[in-house]
Amino acid sequence: MVRLRYFVVLLVLFSLVLSGTVLAAEDTSGDDPTADDASEPTSGAAESGASETTVECSEPISEDTTLDGNMVCSSSGLSIVTDGVTLDCQGYSISGSGSDIGITVSSVENVNIVNCHIENFLWGIYVYEGNYLQVSGGSISQNNKGMYISSGDGVTVSGVDDFSDNQNNDIYTLHAVSDLTITDSVFSSTDPVYQIFIVDDSSNILIENNYFYNSGQDISLAGIAIDFNSGVSGTEVKGNHFEDDGSGINYYDPVGSHEISGNYFLDMENYGISLQTADSGAEFAIDSNEFFWVDEDAGIGIQFTGWNADTTVSNNYIVGAENGFYFLGTSVSSEIDFDSNVVINSTNGFYTGSSEEEDLTFTSNRFCSSTDYDFYCDMMGDGNSGSGNFMDSIYSCALESESVCSSDVCTGEYIVPTCFEDTDGGLVLEDDGRLEDIDGNVIARDECLDGTHLLETYCDGNIPKGIVYECGKGCGGDMGEPYCVDLSGEPSSAGTVAGDIGGDTDGDDPLIDGYCGNRDVTLEDSCIDAEYLSESYCESDAIYTTYYQCTDVSYFPDDILQNTYSCSESSANGCRDSVDNDLDGLIDCADNDCNNLKCNPADDSYGCFENECVKIVLPDAELATVVVQEAYTGFLWSYSDLLDWLNSATVYHEEGVCNDICESYSQTCLFADAGRNTCEADASEKCTCI
């Protein structure tokens, strides 16, 4: 009978497991539910001595509940229906079948969900009018949406170890969520449209100290997307880490005040921050964010698309981007201040192509591009200003053109276009060259003015120019190519600068038709096409031309080009001026740019060595050892004297050592055996003595 009773108990327990029922107990002991004896998930009942409650899949929870095992549900998981309830899963999982909801929190307040692993549901956690909910620890993975918040105040998500493999969003809000806090959590889902998606009049959102990586790589995807419906306000996105995401943060049509600060972006596929349209009363502060691309020229730091919110962009650091700041579409009715930003090793520091940007202010920024331009603007509006920036290479900033080149003058405003490339490499008389802007558009070409004179175009820095040469033997190849030739018609570098007669009839004014020349050649102002003008002038006994672009112009004021910083600490005696010239936080010798350069403004014997300004002391040179030869006290003989001296020698035909033989006659041996032996050799037969 006892054995049968045990069998019945086991059968009941087994049936509970099959039905998805898990034993749980109200935590009234005060013990830490995460203590070592309860940290490992195991199947089974609550500890002996605790009051047990039975929790089944789809069952409502109305009291504090602690799971003591994993739950596998064929439909929905649990539903919390009473205020103030804590559900502590102790690291156990609630698993579904791909449909329904893992945990429902509806029309209740002050609920806590702790250390739960929620997986494989349509929605992992669904919140409807759930105020002051706290979700902490655990993970939410393999759901369609990880967490769906449809209205609710004061929801906090913190320390969730892993939002992963959720198909749409890790966290999605709808219908006026307010005072939402998301902190210290990890978002690693690879396929969602957005890992966090905030929409629809939500307000007072704090997203701080989270880690985002491996979201979808499509251009439209982002780790955080805020407001694709209407009216999200009062967000703070701070101290988050974004890595290998398609994009980092995307704002669309927000209202109110927003702050994006202290975030770190690494290798974004598209952009770090994207700002698209906005309510005209919106205000943004974008401060102290860092953007890095390991593979340079791969993405955009901050992108503005039709942006019309007053924005301060300050103290941001961008390295290796394709464009540091990028404008797309026209920004209107807004003021955007760029202050103390640094963009280095990027294709373009600042880029605006087709938009007419207005009311931009640039102060103390450092744009040091590696490829194209520090500052590229094709179209600019009114009211732009700046001071104290470093922008070394600048592409022309102008409005759309109504001025044209006609009758050899510009009919209205004009600019000097930026000369980006001279295809023949400079003043090369034997090659046909042309000048191009950054987009490859041809500004001007080399030209034979007649059979002798060549107008050779070149880039004077970024200014497109030409100078007239007199070719040595002629100008023009067999097919009329514009270069100097020799007598056989082959390209030739022989040529001299054609002198001028000392007069420029229009004073180098693109609005007046004029010319410059000498008795052999005259270079007249001329329209290359409806856009470009060749404006001739005389200077330094030579005939030149500058190429102008006829266009209505809105220049940045001159002070935007008053550069006070350098891309290198070593520029302009920067290693001994006690100034951080390149804004990298390192002054003078502390900066490796200054290695082996002079560092003391008063003493050139000091130089930078191992990041210290030290006195360079050269070692004393070693004294050379001079060997003084004794003066020769003899005399020099003539050839005839030498022959007479040799002929005075005596030859003795005796066998023995010639030294001994000659000495016996009180003479000195010259050689033995007619020079075939030495005077010391034995058995010589012929000794020459003197």
Short mmCIF file of N, CA and C in Angstrom, two decimals, residues 193-251:
data_model
loop_
_atom_site.label_atom_id
_atom_site.label_comp_id
_atom_site.label_asym_id
_atom_site.label_seq_id
_atom_site.Cartn_x
_atom_site.Cartn_y
_atom_site.Cartn_z
N VAL A 193 13.85 45.61 -37.30
CA VAL A 193 13.85 46.89 -37.99
C VAL A 193 14.60 47.91 -37.15
N TYR A 194 14.23 47.98 -35.87
CA TYR A 194 14.96 48.84 -34.93
C TYR A 194 15.04 48.07 -33.61
N GLN A 195 16.16 48.16 -32.94
CA GLN A 195 16.27 47.46 -31.66
C GLN A 195 15.38 48.15 -30.60
N ILE A 196 15.43 49.46 -30.53
CA ILE A 196 14.47 50.21 -29.71
C ILE A 196 13.72 51.17 -30.62
N PHE A 197 12.40 51.12 -30.57
CA PHE A 197 11.56 51.92 -31.47
C PHE A 197 10.56 52.69 -30.61
N ILE A 198 10.73 54.03 -30.55
CA ILE A 198 9.88 54.89 -29.71
C ILE A 198 9.02 55.76 -30.63
N VAL A 199 7.70 55.68 -30.49
CA VAL A 199 6.82 56.43 -31.38
C VAL A 199 5.64 57.03 -30.61
N ASP A 200 4.90 57.86 -31.33
CA ASP A 200 3.53 58.24 -30.97
C ASP A 200 3.40 59.00 -29.65
N ASP A 201 3.87 60.26 -29.66
CA ASP A 201 3.64 61.18 -28.53
C ASP A 201 4.25 60.70 -27.21
N SER A 202 5.24 59.86 -27.26
CA SER A 202 5.91 59.47 -26.02
C SER A 202 6.79 60.63 -25.55
N SER A 203 7.08 60.65 -24.24
CA SER A 203 7.83 61.79 -23.69
C SER A 203 8.68 61.35 -22.51
N ASN A 204 9.70 62.16 -22.23
CA ASN A 204 10.60 61.94 -21.09
C ASN A 204 11.19 60.53 -21.12
N ILE A 205 12.00 60.30 -22.14
CA ILE A 205 12.60 58.99 -22.37
C ILE A 205 14.09 59.08 -22.03
N LEU A 206 14.58 58.19 -21.18
CA LEU A 206 16.00 58.10 -20.87
C LEU A 206 16.52 56.75 -21.34
N ILE A 207 17.49 56.78 -22.25
CA ILE A 207 18.15 55.56 -22.74
C ILE A 207 19.63 55.74 -22.45
N GLU A 208 20.15 55.00 -21.46
CA GLU A 208 21.48 55.32 -20.95
C GLU A 208 22.27 54.05 -20.65
N ASN A 209 23.56 54.09 -21.01
CA ASN A 209 24.53 53.05 -20.66
C ASN A 209 24.14 51.66 -21.16
N ASN A 210 23.56 51.61 -22.35
CA ASN A 210 23.24 50.32 -22.95
C ASN A 210 24.27 49.97 -24.02
N TYR A 211 24.25 48.72 -24.44
CA TYR A 211 25.18 48.23 -25.46
C TYR A 211 24.37 47.69 -26.63
N PHE A 212 24.63 48.25 -27.83
CA PHE A 212 23.91 47.85 -29.04
C PHE A 212 24.92 47.31 -30.05
N TYR A 213 24.63 46.16 -30.63
CA TYR A 213 25.51 45.69 -31.70
C TYR A 213 24.77 44.67 -32.56
N ASN A 214 25.30 44.52 -33.78
CA ASN A 214 24.82 43.50 -34.72
C ASN A 214 23.37 43.65 -35.13
N SER A 215 22.88 44.86 -35.25
CA SER A 215 21.54 44.98 -35.82
C SER A 215 21.65 44.83 -37.33
N GLY A 216 20.51 44.81 -38.02
CA GLY A 216 20.52 44.65 -39.46
C GLY A 216 21.37 45.70 -40.14
N GLN A 217 21.99 45.36 -41.26
CA GLN A 217 22.93 46.25 -41.92
C GLN A 217 22.29 47.10 -43.00
N ASP A 218 20.98 47.07 -43.16
CA ASP A 218 20.32 47.89 -44.17
C ASP A 218 20.45 49.36 -43.82
N ILE A 219 20.47 50.21 -44.86
CA ILE A 219 20.69 51.64 -44.65
C ILE A 219 19.62 52.27 -43.77
N SER A 220 18.42 51.71 -43.74
CA SER A 220 17.32 52.33 -43.00
C SER A 220 17.22 51.83 -41.56
N LEU A 221 18.05 50.89 -41.15
CA LEU A 221 17.92 50.28 -39.83
C LEU A 221 18.77 51.01 -38.81
N ALA A 222 18.37 50.92 -37.55
CA ALA A 222 19.11 51.63 -36.50
C ALA A 222 18.98 50.90 -35.18
N GLY A 223 19.96 51.13 -34.30
CA GLY A 223 19.85 50.62 -32.94
C GLY A 223 18.69 51.26 -32.21
N ILE A 224 18.59 52.60 -32.31
CA ILE A 224 17.48 53.34 -31.68
C ILE A 224 16.80 54.18 -32.75
N ALA A 225 15.50 54.05 -32.89
CA ALA A 225 14.72 54.91 -33.78
C ALA A 225 13.66 55.61 -32.94
N ILE A 226 13.60 56.93 -33.05
CA ILE A 226 12.69 57.70 -32.22
C ILE A 226 11.75 58.51 -33.11
N ASP A 227 10.46 58.16 -33.01
CA ASP A 227 9.37 58.89 -33.62
C ASP A 227 9.28 58.77 -35.12
N PHE A 228 8.60 57.75 -35.59
CA PHE A 228 8.22 57.67 -36.99
C PHE A 228 6.71 57.86 -37.13
N ASN A 229 6.11 58.57 -36.17
CA ASN A 229 4.68 58.85 -36.25
C ASN A 229 4.46 60.31 -35.94
N SER A 230 4.51 60.67 -34.68
CA SER A 230 4.35 62.09 -34.36
C SER A 230 4.75 62.35 -32.92
N GLY A 231 5.46 63.45 -32.71
CA GLY A 231 5.53 64.10 -31.43
C GLY A 231 6.26 63.48 -30.28
N VAL A 232 7.33 62.73 -30.48
CA VAL A 232 8.12 62.29 -29.33
C VAL A 232 8.92 63.48 -28.81
N SER A 233 8.93 63.67 -27.49
CA SER A 233 9.62 64.82 -26.91
C SER A 233 10.41 64.40 -25.68
N GLY A 234 11.38 65.25 -25.33
CA GLY A 234 12.09 65.08 -24.07
C GLY A 234 12.88 63.81 -23.95
N THR A 235 13.70 63.47 -24.96
CA THR A 235 14.51 62.26 -24.86
C THR A 235 15.94 62.60 -24.45
N GLU A 236 16.55 61.66 -23.74
CA GLU A 236 17.98 61.73 -23.42
C GLU A 236 18.59 60.39 -23.80
N VAL A 237 19.53 60.43 -24.72
CA VAL A 237 20.24 59.22 -25.14
C VAL A 237 21.70 59.45 -24.78
N LYS A 238 22.18 58.77 -23.73
CA LYS A 238 23.46 59.13 -23.15
C LYS A 238 24.30 57.89 -22.82
N GLY A 239 25.58 57.97 -23.10
CA GLY A 239 26.52 56.97 -22.62
C GLY A 239 26.32 55.57 -23.16
N ASN A 240 25.69 55.44 -24.32
CA ASN A 240 25.47 54.13 -24.91
C ASN A 240 26.62 53.75 -25.83
N HIS A 241 26.78 52.47 -26.07
CA HIS A 241 27.82 51.95 -26.95
C HIS A 241 27.15 51.26 -28.13
N PHE A 242 27.49 51.73 -29.34
CA PHE A 242 26.94 51.15 -30.57
C PHE A 242 28.10 50.56 -31.37
N GLU A 243 27.97 49.31 -31.78
CA GLU A 243 29.06 48.66 -32.50
C GLU A 243 28.51 47.75 -33.58
N ASP A 244 29.04 47.92 -34.81
CA ASP A 244 28.65 47.08 -35.94
C ASP A 244 27.15 47.10 -36.21
N ASP A 245 26.48 48.17 -35.83
CA ASP A 245 25.07 48.32 -36.18
C ASP A 245 24.95 48.84 -37.61
N GLY A 246 23.77 48.62 -38.22
CA GLY A 246 23.51 49.28 -39.49
C GLY A 246 23.65 50.77 -39.32
N SER A 247 23.03 51.32 -38.28
CA SER A 247 23.14 52.72 -37.90
C SER A 247 22.93 52.80 -36.40
N GLY A 248 23.24 53.97 -35.83
CA GLY A 248 23.14 54.10 -34.39
C GLY A 248 21.81 54.64 -33.93
N ILE A 249 21.58 55.96 -34.10
CA ILE A 249 20.39 56.64 -33.57
C ILE A 249 19.72 57.39 -34.71
N ASN A 250 18.40 57.23 -34.83
CA ASN A 250 17.65 57.91 -35.88
C ASN A 250 16.47 58.66 -35.26
N TYR A 251 16.46 59.99 -35.44
CA TYR A 251 15.31 60.81 -35.03
C TYR A 251 14.55 61.25 -36.26
#
